[in-house]
Amino acid sequence: MSNRNNAADTTGALTDAGITPDKKTFLQSLTEDWWAVILGTIIIATVLYLTSNGTVISLPAFKWATSEDLLGKILSASNLLLIVEMGAIFLALASIAVGLSGGSVARFAGGFTLIYFLAIVSFIIGGNKSVSYFGLEYVVFALLIGIALGNLIKLPSWLKEAVRSEFYIKTGLVILGTTILSADLIKAGLPGIIQAIIVVTVVWFFSMWLSRKLKVDDEFGVILASAVSICGVSAAIVAAGAINGDKRKLSYVTTLVLIMAIPMMIILPWAVKYFHIPEVIGGAWLGGTLDTTATVTAAGDLVGPIAVKAGVIAKFSQNVFIGVAAFFIAIWWAYKKPKGEDGVPFKAERPGLKIVWERFPKFVLGFVAASLVFSFLLSPTTAKSVGPTLNGLRTVWFAIAFISIGMEAKFSALVKLQGGKPAFTFVTAQIFNIFWTLLWSYILFGGYIFPVPDFK
């Protein structure tokens, strides 16, 4: 793995392809961040254009319950055709970026096709009703498939050409910006906004403090803190992208998030009922601690309809902070002193604005721009109409990314990574998060400061 902290490697180019910097064309000099912004913008603009013209965009179906569903719905000729069409479009877009930046399109195409196929397999497994009931998502299976391949076989050069996890993640993150709407923050109301600010801020800094106490490196700490305090996998991906983080660490944190989500999704609703916590407070608690809207909804269903509404609104208000966190984390990280391969900081002055700009992850600008456009320039009706399509396309980029991350991660390295300290940090911070959020759910949603919200 290359040394990402080296100042010469901060540009994140898609490929060097043996081209010396002074001989690169403008397109070859574009970093993967800029290509992610370009591809994300093309996808968003295309979906908006087609939808505004009345074109119905059909995406493949992956949810199924019985073998009849699997054969008649998921593996039907029409659904398989949609899968092939979507893969062809993604391959064409990614190949343009790879080709224009100096990579081998022929090798990339073969590798990408295999990775895309494996991503589809992860969607089909995760789409099973029984599997999804236990909170197991496509991310789990994408990681496992990638790790199995990366550890059991030696990856051929044509496959390595397509293992570009950061490029795929960043493209998906630009599209993710379309779902981070300021309208959701307003809808959450003052209690939800205050809870989000207090929970995210305090839990993030507590997690970072604990990481440093346990001598977990800051890179790991940032990814862990963001995952615990904001919204799990998505926040971990954004944080890792903002600091150009080690993909092994992102894989590790993602696994922790998904493992913790399963018992929390069962235990927290049980605690709401056992301790007779009012439903609206319980819902706000679930929304502030569980990591995805899907798990919040599933857990809320075990409590009641008011808990579902309160939980989803609380979760929306936290999700909005992904963009804010990414922006400030990126600036803070860019100002940190560069480190050598041994982890010892170089003797250098703090970077000026030019160096900060060079290190700043440009995909964050695309992410924030997408959020602003969908929050303020588009009508709520338009934003809502294209939301499911863009979300579906974004998850495909993420699935491809996690297959790639798995291929790059050596299982032995994941198990031994920093002696279990990151896992202990994560679990401890999550426990703190559970009790801290419960306290503020009572204060803000229990009628002590504001009237109890009416979600009926």
Coordinates of C-alpha atoms in Angstrom, one line a residue:
M1 CA 0.0 0.0 0.0
S2 CA 1.3 3.4 -0.9
N3 CA 2.1 6.0 1.8
R4 CA -0.9 8.3 1.7
N5 CA 0.6 10.7 4.1
N6 CA 3.5 11.5 1.8
A7 CA 3.0 15.0 0.4
A8 CA 3.7 13.8 -3.1
D9 CA 0.8 11.3 -2.9
T10 CA -1.9 13.6 -1.7
T11 CA -3.3 14.3 -5.2
G12 CA -5.0 11.0 -5.4
A13 CA -4.6 10.6 -9.2
L14 CA -6.5 7.7 -10.8
T15 CA -3.2 6.5 -12.3
D16 CA 0.3 7.5 -13.0
A17 CA 0.7 5.2 -15.9
G18 CA 4.4 5.9 -16.1
I19 CA 3.7 9.5 -17.2
T20 CA 6.0 12.1 -15.7
P21 CA 4.2 15.1 -14.2
D22 CA 5.6 17.6 -16.7
K23 CA 4.3 15.5 -19.6
K24 CA 0.8 15.0 -18.4
T25 CA -2.1 16.6 -20.2
F26 CA -4.7 18.6 -18.3
L27 CA -7.1 15.5 -18.3
Q28 CA -4.3 13.2 -17.2
S29 CA -3.5 15.6 -14.3
L30 CA -7.0 15.5 -12.9
T31 CA -7.2 13.7 -9.6
E32 CA -9.7 11.0 -8.8
D33 CA -11.5 13.6 -6.6
W34 CA -12.2 15.7 -9.6
W35 CA -13.2 12.7 -11.7
A36 CA -15.6 11.7 -8.9
V37 CA -17.1 15.2 -9.0
I38 CA -17.4 15.0 -12.8
L39 CA -19.0 11.6 -12.9
G40 CA -21.3 12.4 -10.0
T41 CA -22.4 15.6 -11.7
I42 CA -23.0 13.8 -15.0
I43 CA -25.2 11.2 -13.3
I44 CA -27.1 13.7 -11.2
A45 CA -27.7 16.0 -14.2
T46 CA -28.8 13.1 -16.4
V47 CA -31.3 11.8 -13.9
L48 CA -32.7 15.3 -13.4
Y49 CA -32.9 15.9 -17.2
L50 CA -34.6 12.6 -18.0
T51 CA -37.0 12.9 -15.1
S52 CA -38.0 16.5 -16.0
N53 CA -38.8 15.3 -19.5
G54 CA -41.2 12.6 -18.2
T55 CA -38.8 9.7 -18.7
V56 CA -39.3 6.9 -16.1
I57 CA -35.9 5.5 -15.0
S58 CA -36.2 1.9 -14.0
L59 CA -33.5 0.4 -11.7
P60 CA -33.1 -3.3 -11.1
A61 CA -35.0 -5.0 -8.2
F62 CA -33.1 -6.8 -5.5
K63 CA -35.6 -7.4 -2.7
W64 CA -37.1 -10.9 -2.5
A65 CA -38.6 -13.3 0.0
T66 CA -39.1 -16.7 -1.7
S67 CA -37.4 -18.8 -4.3
E68 CA -40.3 -17.9 -6.6
D69 CA -39.4 -14.2 -6.1
L70 CA -35.8 -14.9 -6.8
L71 CA -36.4 -16.7 -10.1
G72 CA -39.4 -14.8 -11.3
K73 CA -38.5 -11.3 -10.2
I74 CA -34.7 -10.9 -9.5
L75 CA -33.5 -13.3 -12.2
S76 CA -36.1 -12.5 -14.7
A77 CA -35.0 -11.5 -18.2
S78 CA -36.3 -7.9 -17.8
N79 CA -34.5 -7.4 -14.5
L80 CA -31.3 -9.0 -15.7
L81 CA -31.4 -6.7 -18.7
L82 CA -31.7 -3.7 -16.3
I83 CA -28.7 -5.0 -14.4
V84 CA -26.6 -5.3 -17.6
E85 CA -27.7 -1.8 -18.8
M86 CA -26.8 -0.2 -15.5
G87 CA -23.4 -2.0 -15.5
A88 CA -22.7 -0.9 -19.1
I89 CA -23.4 2.8 -18.2
F90 CA -21.2 2.7 -15.1
L91 CA -18.4 0.9 -17.0
A92 CA -18.6 3.5 -19.8
L93 CA -18.4 6.5 -17.4
A94 CA -15.6 5.0 -15.3
S95 CA -13.6 3.9 -18.4
I96 CA -13.7 7.5 -19.7
A97 CA -12.2 8.7 -16.4
V98 CA -9.5 5.9 -16.4
G99 CA -8.7 6.3 -20.1
L100 CA -8.4 10.1 -20.1
S101 CA -6.2 9.9 -17.0
G102 CA -3.8 7.5 -18.7
G103 CA -5.0 4.1 -17.5
S104 CA -5.5 0.9 -19.4
V105 CA -9.2 0.8 -20.4
A106 CA -8.9 -2.8 -21.7
R107 CA -7.6 -4.2 -18.4
F108 CA -10.0 -1.9 -16.4
A109 CA -13.0 -3.1 -18.3
G110 CA -12.4 -6.7 -17.6
G111 CA -11.7 -6.1 -13.9
F112 CA -14.7 -3.7 -13.5
T113 CA -17.1 -6.2 -15.0
L114 CA -16.1 -8.9 -12.5
I115 CA -16.3 -6.4 -9.5
Y116 CA -19.7 -5.2 -10.7
F117 CA -21.0 -8.7 -11.0
L118 CA -19.8 -9.5 -7.4
A119 CA -21.5 -6.2 -6.2
I120 CA -24.8 -7.4 -7.8
V121 CA -24.4 -10.8 -6.0
S122 CA -24.0 -8.8 -2.7
F123 CA -27.2 -6.9 -3.4
I124 CA -29.1 -10.1 -4.2
I125 CA -28.0 -11.8 -0.9
G126 CA -28.7 -8.6 1.1
G127 CA -32.0 -8.2 -0.6
N128 CA -33.4 -11.4 0.9
K129 CA -36.2 -10.6 3.4
S130 CA -34.9 -13.0 6.1
V131 CA -31.3 -11.6 5.8
S132 CA -32.4 -7.9 5.8
Y133 CA -34.6 -8.6 8.9
F134 CA -31.5 -9.1 10.9
G135 CA -30.1 -5.8 9.7
L136 CA -27.5 -7.4 7.4
E137 CA -27.1 -5.2 4.4
Y138 CA -25.3 -5.5 1.0
V139 CA -22.2 -3.8 2.6
V140 CA -21.6 -6.9 4.8
F141 CA -21.6 -9.3 1.9
A142 CA -19.7 -7.0 -0.5
L143 CA -16.9 -6.8 2.1
L144 CA -16.9 -10.5 2.8
I145 CA -16.8 -11.4 -0.9
G146 CA -14.0 -9.0 -1.5
I147 CA -12.0 -10.1 1.5
A148 CA -12.5 -13.8 0.5
L149 CA -11.1 -13.1 -3.0
G150 CA -8.3 -10.8 -1.9
N151 CA -7.1 -13.4 0.6
L152 CA -7.6 -16.6 -1.2
I153 CA -6.2 -15.8 -4.7
K154 CA -3.5 -13.5 -6.0
L155 CA -5.2 -10.8 -7.9
P156 CA -4.2 -10.6 -11.6
S157 CA -3.1 -7.3 -13.1
W158 CA -6.2 -6.8 -15.1
L159 CA -8.3 -7.1 -11.9
K160 CA -6.0 -4.8 -9.9
E161 CA -6.5 -2.1 -12.6
A162 CA -10.2 -1.9 -11.6
V163 CA -9.7 -2.1 -7.8
R164 CA -10.1 1.7 -7.3
S165 CA -12.1 1.8 -4.0
E166 CA -11.6 5.5 -3.3
F167 CA -12.7 6.6 -6.8
Y168 CA -15.9 4.6 -6.5
I169 CA -16.6 5.8 -2.9
K170 CA -16.0 9.4 -3.8
T171 CA -18.3 9.2 -6.9
G172 CA -21.0 7.7 -4.6
L173 CA -20.5 10.4 -2.0
V174 CA -21.0 13.2 -4.5
I175 CA -24.4 11.6 -5.3
L176 CA -25.1 11.1 -1.6
G177 CA -25.0 14.9 -1.3
T178 CA -28.4 15.1 -3.0
T179 CA -30.0 13.3 0.0
I180 CA -28.6 15.7 2.6
L181 CA -31.4 18.3 2.5
S182 CA -31.7 21.4 4.7
A183 CA -35.4 20.9 4.6
D184 CA -35.1 17.8 6.7
L185 CA -33.3 19.8 9.3
I186 CA -36.1 22.3 9.4
K187 CA -38.7 19.5 9.5
A188 CA -36.9 18.1 12.6
G189 CA -37.8 21.2 14.6
L190 CA -35.8 22.8 17.3
P191 CA -35.6 19.8 19.6
G192 CA -34.3 17.6 16.8
I193 CA -31.7 20.2 15.7
I194 CA -30.5 20.8 19.3
Q195 CA -30.2 17.0 20.0
A196 CA -28.3 16.5 16.8
I197 CA -25.8 19.3 17.6
I198 CA -25.2 18.2 21.2
V199 CA -25.0 14.5 20.4
V200 CA -22.8 14.7 17.3
T201 CA -20.4 17.2 18.8
V202 CA -20.0 15.7 22.3
V203 CA -19.9 12.0 21.1
W204 CA -17.4 12.9 18.3
F205 CA -15.0 14.7 20.7
F206 CA -15.4 12.0 23.4
S207 CA -14.6 9.3 20.9
M208 CA -11.5 11.2 19.7
W209 CA -10.4 11.8 23.3
L210 CA -10.8 8.1 24.0
S211 CA -8.9 7.1 20.8
R212 CA -5.9 9.3 21.8
K213 CA -6.0 7.9 25.4
L214 CA -5.8 4.4 24.1
K215 CA -3.1 5.5 21.6
V216 CA -5.2 4.8 18.5
D217 CA -3.9 7.0 15.7
D218 CA -5.8 10.1 14.7
E219 CA -6.7 8.7 11.2
F220 CA -8.5 5.7 12.8
G221 CA -9.9 8.0 15.5
V222 CA -11.6 10.4 13.0
I223 CA -13.3 7.5 11.1
L224 CA -14.4 5.9 14.4
A225 CA -15.7 9.1 15.9
S226 CA -17.6 10.1 12.8
A227 CA -19.2 6.6 12.5
V228 CA -20.3 6.6 16.2
S229 CA -21.5 10.2 16.4
I230 CA -23.3 10.8 13.1
C231 CA -24.7 7.9 11.1
G232 CA -22.5 4.8 10.9
V233 CA -21.3 3.5 7.6
S234 CA -22.1 6.7 5.6
A235 CA -20.3 8.9 8.0
A236 CA -17.3 6.6 8.2
I237 CA -17.1 6.7 4.4
V238 CA -17.3 10.4 4.2
A239 CA -14.7 10.9 7.0
A240 CA -12.3 8.4 5.4
G241 CA -12.7 10.2 2.1
A242 CA -12.2 13.6 3.7
I243 CA -8.8 12.6 5.2
N244 CA -7.9 10.2 2.4
G245 CA -7.9 7.5 5.0
D246 CA -6.5 4.0 5.0
K247 CA -9.1 1.7 3.3
R248 CA -8.3 -1.2 5.8
K249 CA -9.4 1.1 8.6
L250 CA -12.6 2.0 6.8
S251 CA -13.3 -1.7 6.3
Y252 CA -12.6 -2.4 10.0
V253 CA -14.9 0.4 11.2
T254 CA -17.6 -0.5 8.7
T255 CA -17.5 -4.1 10.1
L256 CA -17.8 -2.8 13.7
V257 CA -20.8 -0.6 12.8
L258 CA -22.7 -3.4 11.2
I259 CA -21.9 -5.9 14.0
M260 CA -23.0 -3.4 16.7
A261 CA -26.1 -2.5 14.8
I262 CA -27.7 -5.9 15.1
P263 CA -27.9 -6.2 19.0
M264 CA -28.7 -2.5 19.3
M265 CA -31.6 -2.8 16.9
I266 CA -33.1 -5.5 19.2
I267 CA -32.0 -4.4 22.7
L268 CA -32.9 -0.7 22.4
P269 CA -36.6 -1.2 21.5
W270 CA -36.8 -3.8 24.3
A271 CA -35.4 -1.3 26.7
V272 CA -38.0 1.4 25.6
K273 CA -40.8 -1.0 26.5
Y274 CA -39.3 -2.6 29.6
F275 CA -38.5 0.7 31.2
H276 CA -41.7 2.3 30.0
I277 CA -39.9 5.1 28.2
P278 CA -42.5 7.3 26.4
E279 CA -42.8 6.4 22.8
V280 CA -41.8 9.8 21.4
I281 CA -38.7 9.9 23.6
G282 CA -37.9 6.3 22.7
G283 CA -38.2 7.2 19.0
A284 CA -35.8 10.2 19.4
W285 CA -33.4 7.9 21.3
L286 CA -33.4 5.3 18.5
G287 CA -33.0 8.0 15.8
G288 CA -30.0 9.4 17.7
T289 CA -28.1 6.1 18.3
L290 CA -28.9 3.7 15.5
D291 CA -26.8 4.3 12.4
T292 CA -29.2 4.2 9.4
T293 CA -32.7 5.3 8.6
A294 CA -33.5 1.7 7.8
T295 CA -32.5 0.3 11.2
V296 CA -34.2 3.2 12.9
T297 CA -37.4 2.4 11.1
A298 CA -37.1 -1.3 11.9
A299 CA -36.4 -0.7 15.6
G300 CA -39.2 1.9 15.8
D301 CA -41.7 -0.6 14.4
L302 CA -41.0 -2.7 17.4
V303 CA -42.1 0.2 19.6
G304 CA -44.9 1.9 17.7
P305 CA -45.8 4.4 14.9
I306 CA -44.9 7.5 16.9
A307 CA -41.5 6.1 17.7
V308 CA -41.0 5.5 13.9
K309 CA -41.8 9.1 13.1
A310 CA -39.8 10.6 15.9
G311 CA -36.8 8.3 15.1
V312 CA -36.7 9.1 11.4
I313 CA -36.9 12.9 12.0
A314 CA -34.2 12.7 14.6
K315 CA -32.0 10.7 12.2
F316 CA -32.6 13.1 9.4
S317 CA -31.4 16.0 11.6
Q318 CA -28.2 14.1 12.3
N319 CA -27.6 13.1 8.7
V320 CA -27.5 16.7 7.6
F321 CA -24.4 17.1 9.7
I322 CA -22.4 14.7 7.4
G323 CA -21.6 17.5 5.0
V324 CA -20.7 20.0 7.8
A325 CA -18.5 17.4 9.5
A326 CA -16.8 16.4 6.2
F327 CA -16.0 20.0 5.4
F328 CA -14.4 20.8 8.8
I329 CA -12.6 17.5 9.1
A330 CA -11.1 18.0 5.7
I331 CA -9.8 21.5 6.5
W332 CA -8.5 20.3 9.9
W333 CA -6.7 17.3 8.4
A334 CA -5.2 19.4 5.6
Y335 CA -3.6 21.7 8.2
K336 CA -2.0 18.7 10.0
K337 CA 1.7 18.3 9.5
P338 CA 2.6 15.7 6.9
K339 CA 4.2 12.5 8.2
G340 CA 6.9 10.2 6.8
E341 CA 6.5 6.5 6.3
D342 CA 7.6 5.8 9.9
G343 CA 4.8 8.1 11.2
V344 CA 7.1 10.8 12.4
P345 CA 6.2 14.3 11.3
F346 CA 8.5 16.0 8.9
K347 CA 10.1 19.2 10.2
A348 CA 8.0 21.6 8.3
E349 CA 6.0 24.8 8.9
R350 CA 2.3 24.7 9.0
P351 CA 1.0 24.6 5.4
G352 CA -0.4 27.8 3.9
L353 CA -3.6 28.1 2.0
K354 CA -2.1 26.9 -1.2
I355 CA -1.0 23.6 0.4
V356 CA -4.3 23.3 2.2
W357 CA -6.1 23.6 -1.1
E358 CA -3.9 21.0 -2.7
R359 CA -4.6 18.5 0.1
F360 CA -8.3 19.4 0.5
P361 CA -10.4 16.5 -0.9
K362 CA -12.2 18.1 -3.9
F363 CA -15.0 15.6 -3.8
V364 CA -16.3 17.3 -0.6
L365 CA -17.0 20.4 -2.8
G366 CA -19.1 18.2 -5.1
F367 CA -20.9 16.7 -2.1
V368 CA -21.7 20.1 -0.6
A369 CA -22.7 21.6 -4.0
A370 CA -25.1 18.7 -4.6
S371 CA -26.6 19.2 -1.1
L372 CA -27.0 23.0 -1.7
V373 CA -28.6 22.6 -5.1
F374 CA -31.1 20.0 -3.9
S375 CA -31.8 22.0 -0.8
F376 CA -32.3 25.5 -2.2
L377 CA -32.4 25.5 -6.0
L378 CA -34.7 22.6 -6.8
S379 CA -38.3 22.4 -5.7
P380 CA -39.0 19.8 -3.0
T381 CA -41.2 17.9 -5.5
T382 CA -38.3 17.6 -8.0
A383 CA -35.8 16.6 -5.3
K384 CA -38.2 14.0 -4.0
S385 CA -39.0 12.6 -7.4
V386 CA -35.4 11.8 -8.3
G387 CA -34.4 10.8 -4.8
P388 CA -35.0 7.0 -5.0
T389 CA -33.2 6.8 -8.4
L390 CA -30.1 8.7 -7.2
N391 CA -30.0 6.7 -4.0
G392 CA -30.2 3.4 -5.9
L393 CA -27.3 4.5 -8.2
R394 CA -25.3 5.7 -5.2
T395 CA -25.5 2.4 -3.4
V396 CA -24.2 0.6 -6.5
W397 CA -21.1 2.7 -6.4
F398 CA -20.7 1.9 -2.7
A399 CA -21.1 -1.8 -3.3
I400 CA -18.4 -1.7 -6.0
A401 CA -16.2 0.2 -3.6
F402 CA -16.6 -2.3 -0.8
I403 CA -15.9 -5.2 -3.0
S404 CA -12.7 -3.4 -3.9
I405 CA -11.9 -2.5 -0.3
G406 CA -12.3 -6.2 0.6
M407 CA -9.9 -7.2 -2.1
E408 CA -7.3 -4.8 -0.9
A409 CA -7.6 -5.8 2.8
K410 CA -5.7 -8.7 4.2
F411 CA -7.8 -10.5 6.8
S412 CA -4.8 -11.1 9.0
A413 CA -4.1 -7.3 9.0
L414 CA -7.7 -6.5 9.9
V415 CA -7.7 -8.9 12.8
K416 CA -4.4 -7.6 14.2
L417 CA -5.0 -3.9 13.4
Q418 CA -3.7 -2.0 16.5
G419 CA -4.3 -4.9 18.9
G420 CA -8.1 -4.5 19.2
K421 CA -7.9 -1.0 20.6
P422 CA -10.0 0.6 17.9
A423 CA -12.8 -2.0 18.6
F424 CA -12.7 -1.2 22.3
T425 CA -12.8 2.5 21.5
F426 CA -15.8 2.0 19.2
V427 CA -17.8 -0.1 21.6
T428 CA -17.0 2.2 24.6
A429 CA -18.0 5.4 22.6
Q430 CA -21.2 3.7 21.4
I431 CA -22.2 2.9 25.0
F432 CA -21.5 6.5 25.9
N433 CA -23.5 7.6 22.9
I434 CA -26.5 5.4 24.0
F435 CA -26.7 7.0 27.5
W436 CA -25.9 10.5 26.4
T437 CA -28.5 10.5 23.7
L438 CA -31.1 9.0 26.0
L439 CA -30.5 11.9 28.5
W440 CA -31.0 14.5 25.8
S441 CA -34.0 12.7 24.3
Y442 CA -35.7 13.0 27.7
I443 CA -34.7 16.7 28.1
L444 CA -35.7 17.8 24.6
F445 CA -38.6 15.5 23.7
G446 CA -40.1 15.0 27.2
G447 CA -41.7 18.4 27.6
Y448 CA -39.1 19.8 30.0
I449 CA -38.0 22.6 27.7
F450 CA -40.2 22.4 24.6
P451 CA -43.7 21.1 24.2
V452 CA -43.8 17.3 23.5
P453 CA -43.9 17.0 19.7
D454 CA -47.1 15.8 18.2
F455 CA -46.3 13.0 15.7
K456 CA -49.8 11.5 15.6

